[in-house]
């Protein structure tokens, strides 16, 4: 079985002073989260589409989905304290509700990336059938500089540099095994779910993202997204 998991647990601190979490802010005529969910509802291969959000926002999320989405596969559950805790809460829900088979996979996505395309979802599903982990990336446009405390230490060859996007997709049993191998110190500094598999020695396959698959993190991002929705600009 293939599952989708939409991570809606972000606090949105970089969005500034807003009346609600960024995933619930309006984008055109609908909230950002709803526009993201609608892209996944179009994919018939998903057994369930699991939206994971903070405990205090579960009722609000359910109300929005009831208002805008008519697909019984969409369910809302409570997330965890950190991103990877939220990811693993979704995995635990899948295992408890549906059981777990060797080839079961999950496609995970950010709630605040509403411009994901069907092609990216298709590529993730097709790749995770053959690889334990799949990352969505675009080639780095700018030169990447590694450094610390105002001191550059490395300038890697740009040809080999990519910017990570999302979805990230996983064979669920491989992801569970890799996560359980991590130390608490490793879990505390993880900022990327594919790194769980890399640290466990698993191959991470890359598929091509899109420049338009932006993450709405700051007020500037929201203005760009609003312009895209209103067709004032085309990326």
CSV table of C-alpha atoms in Angstrom, one decimal:
chain,number,residue,atom,x,y,z
A,1,UNK,CA,0.0,0.0,0.0
A,2,UNK,CA,1.0,3.6,-0.6
A,3,UNK,CA,0.2,6.3,1.9
A,4,UNK,CA,0.5,10.1,1.9
A,5,UNK,CA,1.4,12.0,5.0
A,6,UNK,CA,1.1,15.8,5.0
A,7,UNK,CA,3.2,17.4,7.8
A,8,UNK,CA,1.2,20.3,9.2
A,9,UNK,CA,2.9,20.7,12.6
A,10,UNK,CA,5.1,23.7,11.9
A,11,UNK,CA,4.8,26.7,14.3
A,12,UNK,CA,5.6,29.3,11.6
A,13,UNK,CA,7.8,31.5,13.7
A,14,UNK,CA,9.4,33.0,10.6
A,15,UNK,CA,6.0,34.1,9.3
A,16,UNK,CA,5.9,36.8,12.0
A,17,UNK,CA,2.8,37.9,13.9
A,18,UNK,CA,-0.2,36.2,12.2
A,19,UNK,CA,-3.6,35.2,13.6
A,20,UNK,CA,-3.0,31.5,13.0
A,21,UNK,CA,-0.3,29.0,12.0
A,22,UNK,CA,1.0,29.6,8.4
A,23,UNK,CA,-0.5,26.4,7.0
A,24,UNK,CA,-4.0,27.8,7.8
A,25,UNK,CA,-3.5,31.2,6.3
A,26,UNK,CA,-5.6,32.0,3.2
A,27,UNK,CA,-4.0,31.6,-0.3
A,28,UNK,CA,-6.4,32.9,-2.9
A,29,UNK,CA,-9.8,31.4,-2.0
A,30,UNK,CA,-8.7,28.5,0.2
A,31,UNK,CA,-6.3,27.9,3.1
A,32,UNK,CA,-2.7,26.9,2.1
A,33,UNK,CA,-3.2,23.5,3.7
A,34,UNK,CA,-6.3,22.7,1.8
A,35,UNK,CA,-4.6,23.6,-1.5
A,36,UNK,CA,-1.9,21.1,-0.6
A,37,UNK,CA,-4.3,18.3,0.3
A,38,UNK,CA,-6.2,18.8,-2.9
A,39,UNK,CA,-3.1,17.8,-4.9
A,40,UNK,CA,-2.9,14.5,-3.1
A,41,UNK,CA,-6.6,13.7,-3.3
A,42,UNK,CA,-6.1,13.5,-7.1
A,43,UNK,CA,-3.8,10.5,-6.8
A,44,UNK,CA,-5.9,7.3,-6.6
A,45,UNK,CA,-3.0,5.1,-5.5
A,46,UNK,CA,-3.0,6.5,-1.9
A,47,UNK,CA,-4.7,4.2,0.5
A,48,UNK,CA,-5.0,7.1,3.1
A,49,UNK,CA,-3.9,10.7,3.2
A,50,UNK,CA,-2.8,11.5,6.8
A,51,UNK,CA,-2.7,15.1,7.9
A,52,UNK,CA,-0.5,15.5,11.0
A,53,UNK,CA,-1.0,18.8,13.0
A,54,UNK,CA,-0.5,20.2,16.5
A,55,UNK,CA,-3.0,18.9,19.1
A,56,UNK,CA,-4.5,22.3,19.6
A,57,UNK,CA,-5.3,22.6,15.9
A,58,UNK,CA,-6.9,19.2,15.3
A,59,UNK,CA,-10.5,20.4,15.5
A,60,UNK,CA,-9.8,23.4,13.3
A,61,UNK,CA,-8.0,21.2,10.7
A,62,UNK,CA,-10.9,18.7,10.7
A,63,UNK,CA,-13.4,21.6,10.2
A,64,UNK,CA,-11.5,22.9,7.3
A,65,UNK,CA,-11.3,19.5,5.6
A,66,UNK,CA,-15.0,18.9,6.2
A,67,UNK,CA,-15.7,22.3,4.5
A,68,UNK,CA,-13.4,21.9,1.5
A,69,UNK,CA,-12.5,18.3,0.9
A,70,UNK,CA,-14.9,15.4,0.1
A,71,UNK,CA,-12.6,12.4,0.3
A,72,UNK,CA,-12.9,9.9,3.1
A,73,UNK,CA,-9.2,8.9,2.8
A,74,UNK,CA,-8.2,12.2,4.4
A,75,UNK,CA,-7.7,11.8,8.2
A,76,UNK,CA,-6.3,14.1,10.9
A,77,UNK,CA,-4.0,13.0,13.7
A,78,UNK,CA,-1.9,14.7,16.3
A,79,UNK,CA,1.8,15.4,15.6
A,80,UNK,CA,4.8,15.3,17.9
A,81,UNK,CA,7.2,17.8,19.5
A,82,UNK,CA,9.6,17.9,16.6
A,83,UNK,CA,9.4,17.3,12.8
A,84,UNK,CA,10.6,13.7,12.9
A,85,UNK,CA,8.4,12.9,15.9
A,86,UNK,CA,5.5,14.1,13.8
A,87,UNK,CA,6.6,11.9,10.9
A,88,UNK,CA,6.9,8.8,13.2
A,89,UNK,CA,3.4,9.5,14.7
A,90,UNK,CA,2.0,9.2,11.2
A,91,UNK,CA,3.9,5.9,10.7
A,92,UNK,CA,2.5,4.6,14.0
A,93,UNK,CA,-1.0,5.5,12.9
A,94,UNK,CA,-0.5,3.6,9.6
A,95,UNK,CA,0.8,0.5,11.4
A,96,UNK,CA,-2.0,0.6,14.0
A,97,UNK,CA,-4.8,1.2,11.5
A,98,UNK,CA,-3.8,-0.8,8.5
A,99,UNK,CA,-1.0,-3.1,9.6
A,100,UNK,CA,2.4,-3.0,7.9
A,101,UNK,CA,3.7,-5.0,4.9
A,102,UNK,CA,7.2,-5.2,3.6
A,103,UNK,CA,6.5,-3.1,0.5
A,104,UNK,CA,4.3,-0.4,2.2
A,105,UNK,CA,5.5,3.1,1.4
A,106,UNK,CA,4.7,6.6,2.5
A,107,UNK,CA,5.0,9.9,0.5
A,108,UNK,CA,5.6,12.7,3.0
A,109,UNK,CA,5.0,16.4,2.1
A,110,UNK,CA,5.0,19.8,3.7
A,111,UNK,CA,1.6,21.4,4.3
A,112,UNK,CA,3.1,24.7,3.1
A,113,UNK,CA,4.2,23.6,-0.4
A,114,UNK,CA,0.9,23.9,-2.2
A,115,UNK,CA,2.4,24.0,-5.7
A,116,UNK,CA,3.5,20.4,-5.9
A,117,UNK,CA,2.7,18.8,-9.2
A,118,UNK,CA,1.3,15.5,-10.3
A,119,UNK,CA,4.6,14.7,-12.0
A,120,UNK,CA,6.5,15.1,-8.8
A,121,UNK,CA,4.1,12.9,-6.8
A,122,UNK,CA,4.2,10.2,-9.7
A,123,UNK,CA,8.0,10.2,-9.7
A,124,UNK,CA,8.1,9.8,-5.9
A,125,UNK,CA,5.7,6.9,-6.0
A,126,UNK,CA,7.4,5.1,-8.8
A,127,UNK,CA,10.9,5.6,-7.2
A,128,UNK,CA,9.9,4.4,-3.7
A,129,UNK,CA,8.8,1.1,-5.2
A,130,UNK,CA,12.5,0.4,-6.0
A,131,UNK,CA,14.4,2.4,-3.4
A,132,UNK,CA,14.3,2.6,0.4
A,133,UNK,CA,14.3,6.4,0.4
A,134,UNK,CA,13.6,9.1,-2.1
A,135,UNK,CA,14.4,12.8,-2.0
A,136,UNK,CA,13.1,15.5,-4.2
A,137,UNK,CA,15.7,18.0,-5.3
A,138,UNK,CA,16.5,20.8,-7.8
A,139,UNK,CA,20.0,21.6,-9.0
A,140,UNK,CA,21.6,24.4,-6.9
A,141,UNK,CA,21.6,27.7,-8.8
A,142,UNK,CA,23.8,29.7,-6.5
A,143,UNK,CA,27.2,28.6,-5.3
A,144,UNK,CA,27.1,26.8,-2.0
A,145,UNK,CA,29.5,28.1,0.7
A,146,UNK,CA,30.1,26.1,3.8
A,147,UNK,CA,31.3,28.0,6.8
A,148,UNK,CA,31.0,28.9,10.5
A,149,UNK,CA,31.3,32.1,12.5
A,150,UNK,CA,31.9,34.3,9.4
A,151,UNK,CA,34.6,32.0,8.1
A,152,UNK,CA,34.2,30.1,4.9
A,153,UNK,CA,35.6,26.6,5.1
A,154,UNK,CA,34.6,25.0,1.8
A,155,UNK,CA,33.1,25.9,-1.6
A,156,UNK,CA,31.9,22.7,-3.2
A,157,UNK,CA,31.7,22.2,-6.9
A,158,UNK,CA,28.2,23.5,-7.8
A,159,UNK,CA,27.7,20.7,-10.4
A,160,UNK,CA,27.2,18.3,-7.5
A,161,UNK,CA,25.1,20.5,-5.3
A,162,UNK,CA,21.3,20.3,-5.0
A,163,UNK,CA,18.7,22.1,-3.0
A,164,UNK,CA,16.4,19.7,-1.1
A,165,UNK,CA,12.7,20.0,-1.5
A,166,UNK,CA,9.9,17.7,-0.5
A,167,UNK,CA,8.1,15.2,-1.0
A,168,UNK,CA,10.4,12.7,0.6
A,169,UNK,CA,9.3,9.1,0.3
A,170,UNK,CA,10.2,6.0,2.2
A,171,UNK,CA,9.7,2.2,2.5
A,172,UNK,CA,8.0,2.3,5.9
A,173,UNK,CA,9.8,-0.7,7.4
A,174,UNK,CA,13.2,0.6,6.3
A,175,UNK,CA,12.4,4.1,7.7
A,176,UNK,CA,11.3,2.6,11.1
A,177,UNK,CA,14.5,0.5,11.3
A,178,UNK,CA,16.7,3.4,10.4
A,179,UNK,CA,15.0,5.8,12.9
A,180,UNK,CA,15.3,3.3,15.8
A,181,UNK,CA,19.0,2.9,15.1
A,182,UNK,CA,19.6,6.6,15.8
A,183,UNK,CA,20.9,7.9,19.1
A,184,UNK,CA,19.0,10.5,21.0
A,185,UNK,CA,21.8,13.0,20.2
A,186,UNK,CA,21.4,12.2,16.4
A,187,UNK,CA,17.6,12.6,16.7
A,188,UNK,CA,18.0,16.0,18.4
A,189,UNK,CA,19.9,17.6,15.5
A,190,UNK,CA,18.1,16.0,12.5
A,191,UNK,CA,16.6,18.6,10.2
A,192,UNK,CA,15.9,16.4,7.3
A,193,UNK,CA,14.0,13.0,7.2
A,194,UNK,CA,16.1,11.5,4.4
A,195,UNK,CA,19.1,11.9,6.6
A,196,UNK,CA,17.6,9.3,8.9
A,197,UNK,CA,18.2,6.8,6.1
A,198,UNK,CA,21.6,8.2,5.1
A,199,UNK,CA,22.9,7.8,8.7
A,200,UNK,CA,21.7,4.2,8.7
A,201,UNK,CA,23.7,3.5,5.5
A,202,UNK,CA,20.7,3.3,3.2
A,203,UNK,CA,20.8,4.7,-0.4
A,204,UNK,CA,18.7,7.8,-0.9
A,205,UNK,CA,17.5,8.1,-4.5
A,206,UNK,CA,16.9,11.6,-6.0
A,207,UNK,CA,14.0,12.7,-8.2
A,208,UNK,CA,13.7,16.1,-9.9
A,209,UNK,CA,11.6,18.8,-8.2
A,210,UNK,CA,10.4,22.0,-9.6
A,211,UNK,CA,11.4,25.6,-8.9
A,212,UNK,CA,7.7,26.4,-8.5
A,213,UNK,CA,7.4,23.9,-5.6
A,214,UNK,CA,8.2,26.6,-3.1
A,215,UNK,CA,7.8,26.4,0.6
A,216,UNK,CA,5.8,29.2,2.1
A,217,UNK,CA,7.9,30.2,5.2
A,218,UNK,CA,8.1,34.0,5.3
A,219,UNK,CA,5.8,36.9,4.5
A,220,UNK,CA,7.8,37.4,1.3
A,221,UNK,CA,7.1,33.7,0.3
A,222,UNK,CA,3.4,34.3,0.9
A,223,UNK,CA,3.4,37.3,-1.4
A,224,UNK,CA,5.0,35.3,-4.1
A,225,UNK,CA,2.5,32.5,-3.6
A,226,UNK,CA,-0.4,34.9,-3.7
A,227,UNK,CA,0.9,36.4,-7.0
A,228,UNK,CA,1.2,32.9,-8.5
A,229,UNK,CA,-2.4,32.0,-7.5
A,230,UNK,CA,-3.7,35.3,-8.9
A,231,UNK,CA,-1.7,34.5,-12.1
A,232,UNK,CA,0.2,37.8,-11.9
A,233,UNK,CA,3.4,35.9,-12.4
A,234,UNK,CA,4.4,32.5,-13.8
A,235,UNK,CA,7.4,30.7,-12.3
